[in-house]
C-alpha cells in the first residue's frame, strides 16, 4: 500500500534521521498523526527554533543561543585550563560531572584521512589563536581513545610543544577501568588499556 | 576435552545425525562425497563459528532446506561441561548458543570448544603467499592472546588511516605533519604485534621440530623462523618500536609515492626450512604436507599448554601424499592424549593400530554407522 503524499513525505523525512529505519520512520509518522494539533505545532516550532537560534560560540565552538556561550562568558571559571573535545556532546558529558571548572574547545571532529578529514578541517588554528595570549596554562586532550582520537590528540600535543614549549602543559585524559566496576566484568580491550596506562600510587 | 555427542540437522549432506563418538580416536571411513569432511567441518564450525572451507555460511545449509543446526556436548577437564550449538537460517542468519543461552558477542562463544584441524587447505600455508602464513599467525595468536587481538585490530585501523593519509599527502591535500602521529601509533601497535609473533614462533619452532621428527623419523630437521619486516634487535617492545619508526621514516618518501606503507608486520613472513633448504620453493609435496601437518600438531601442543587441556584434533584425509611411516607418526601423535577424528577413504591406508583405543565409523550418504 502507498501512503497519501503528505504522509509519505513525513516518513521519508524521518528516515533521513540517524538511527531511524523505514519501520521506525513509519511508526513516528503515524504517531504524529495521532497527536493534537498543538503538540504537532510545538514540535515543528522547536525544530525551526533550534535551527534559527542555536549558533556556535565564536570562542570555543560549543552550541549556544548567546553571543558568547555561557561557559566562555563565566568569569568564575578557570580561564587557564582548557579541555579539548571532538564534539559539542562531549562538552555536555563533562559538564554533567559538575567537577570541571575550566573552559572548552570543540574541534568539530577528529583527524581521519579515510573520511578526508585532516587537521585543517578541524578548529585547530582557532585553538592556537586562543593559546597565543598566554592565559591558558594547561590543555587537556579529551578526545576518544580510538585510533582517530589518539591521532588527533598526538597531533595537537606535538604542535603545542613545538609552538609553546614548556609554557603550556599538555595532558591526555586517562583511559581504562570504569570506576566502581569489577575487574572480571571489564572487557578485555579495556583491561589491556588500563594495564598499559597504569600509574604509580 | 572431549566431544561426546554430535547432532546435525540439515547440515551439508546430513539430513539428521545423532552421533556418539569414541572418547579417544575416531576413524571415519567412507568413499568421496559421503560427508566425512562435513563432520569435521561441523566441529570446527562449533568451535570458531566459521567454516574452514567457505566464507558463506549458507553453503552449510543442506540444499532445499531453510535452516541448519549443529550441536555438541563438550566434556571439559578444567572448565564446566557445556552444550554448544549454532543455528543457521537462510533468512535470520546465525545464532550461537552455549547451554541454550544465546551469545551475542563472538569472544563469549569462540574458544569454548577448542579444536585444531588439519586439511588440504593448510598445505597452502606452506607453499602459498606470505599473507597465508600471517593469517595462520593471526588466527592462532588471537585465540591465545587477547592483547594480540587488540593490538592487531588497532594496527590494522591505523594502517588504513596512514595509507589514506599517504595518498592525500601525495596529491597535496594533506600536510606531512599528519603522518607523524600515525607513524607513532603504527609503530606502537606494530611492535606489540611483532613481539607476540616472535614469542609465539620461537615456541612453535621447538614444538614443530619435535612434531616433524615424529613424522619423518630419520635425519630430516624442520626449522620455523620468523622473518620480521625490520630487525628486532633486543626484541623488547621499545626496541622494536624504535626500529619500526626508523623504518617508516626511511621509507616515507617511497611510501608517499606508492600510497601504501612498505614497513610493518603486515609485511612479515615465516620461513620454513628442512635441513636448511626452503620448504616453500624446494621441498617435495610430501615434505610440504608434512610441514603443514607438523605446524598443526605443534599448534595443538601450544593450545594444550595455554588452555590447560587438550584440544580436539581433526585430521582430514591425513593419508594423502604421506607415506605409511608419516601416517603412523601422525596417528601416534593423536594418541598422545587427544580426542581425535581422522578421515580416510580406505582402512587399509591407515595404520589404525597405532591409535590404540579406537572407534571406527563408516559414513555413507550422510549416515554414520559403527563398524
Coordinates of C-alpha atoms in Angstrom, one line a residue, chain A residues 111-116 118-119 145-148 150-151 154-155 158-159 187-189 192-193 196, chain B residues 105 107 146-147 150 154-155 157-158 160-162 164-165 168 177-178 180-182 184-185 189 192:
Chain A
X111 CA 41.6 13.6 12.2
X112 CA 40.6 10.8 9.9
X113 CA 42.3 10.6 6.5
X114 CA 39.9 7.9 5.4
X115 CA 37.0 10.3 5.7
X116 CA 39.1 13.1 4.2
X118 CA 42.7 16.5 8.1
X119 CA 43.9 18.9 10.8
X145 CA 40.6 6.6 22.8
X146 CA 40.1 5.5 19.2
X147 CA 42.8 5.5 16.6
X148 CA 41.4 8.8 15.2
X150 CA 44.5 9.3 19.6
X151 CA 45.9 10.6 16.3
X154 CA 49.1 13.3 19.5
X155 CA 49.0 15.8 16.6
X158 CA 53.2 17.9 19.2
X159 CA 52.1 21.1 17.7
X187 CA 36.0 -6.2 28.5
X188 CA 39.5 -7.3 27.5
X189 CA 40.4 -4.2 25.5
X192 CA 44.6 -4.1 28.4
X193 CA 44.3 -0.4 28.1
X196 CA 49.1 -0.1 29.7
Chain B
X105 CA 29.5 -11.4 21.4
X107 CA 34.5 -13.7 22.2
X146 CA 43.5 -11.1 23.9
X147 CA 46.3 -8.5 23.9
X150 CA 43.5 -5.9 20.4
X154 CA 44.3 -1.2 16.3
X155 CA 47.3 -1.8 14.0
X157 CA 42.9 0.5 11.6
X158 CA 46.0 2.8 11.9
X160 CA 44.3 2.1 6.8
X161 CA 44.4 5.7 8.0
X162 CA 48.1 6.0 7.3
X164 CA 44.9 7.0 3.1
X165 CA 47.0 9.9 4.5
X168 CA 46.4 12.7 0.4
X177 CA 52.8 16.5 9.8
X178 CA 49.6 14.4 9.7
X180 CA 53.7 11.8 12.4
X181 CA 51.1 10.7 15.0
X182 CA 50.0 7.9 12.6
X184 CA 53.9 6.7 16.2
X185 CA 50.6 4.7 16.7
X189 CA 50.8 -1.3 17.9
X192 CA 53.2 -5.3 20.2

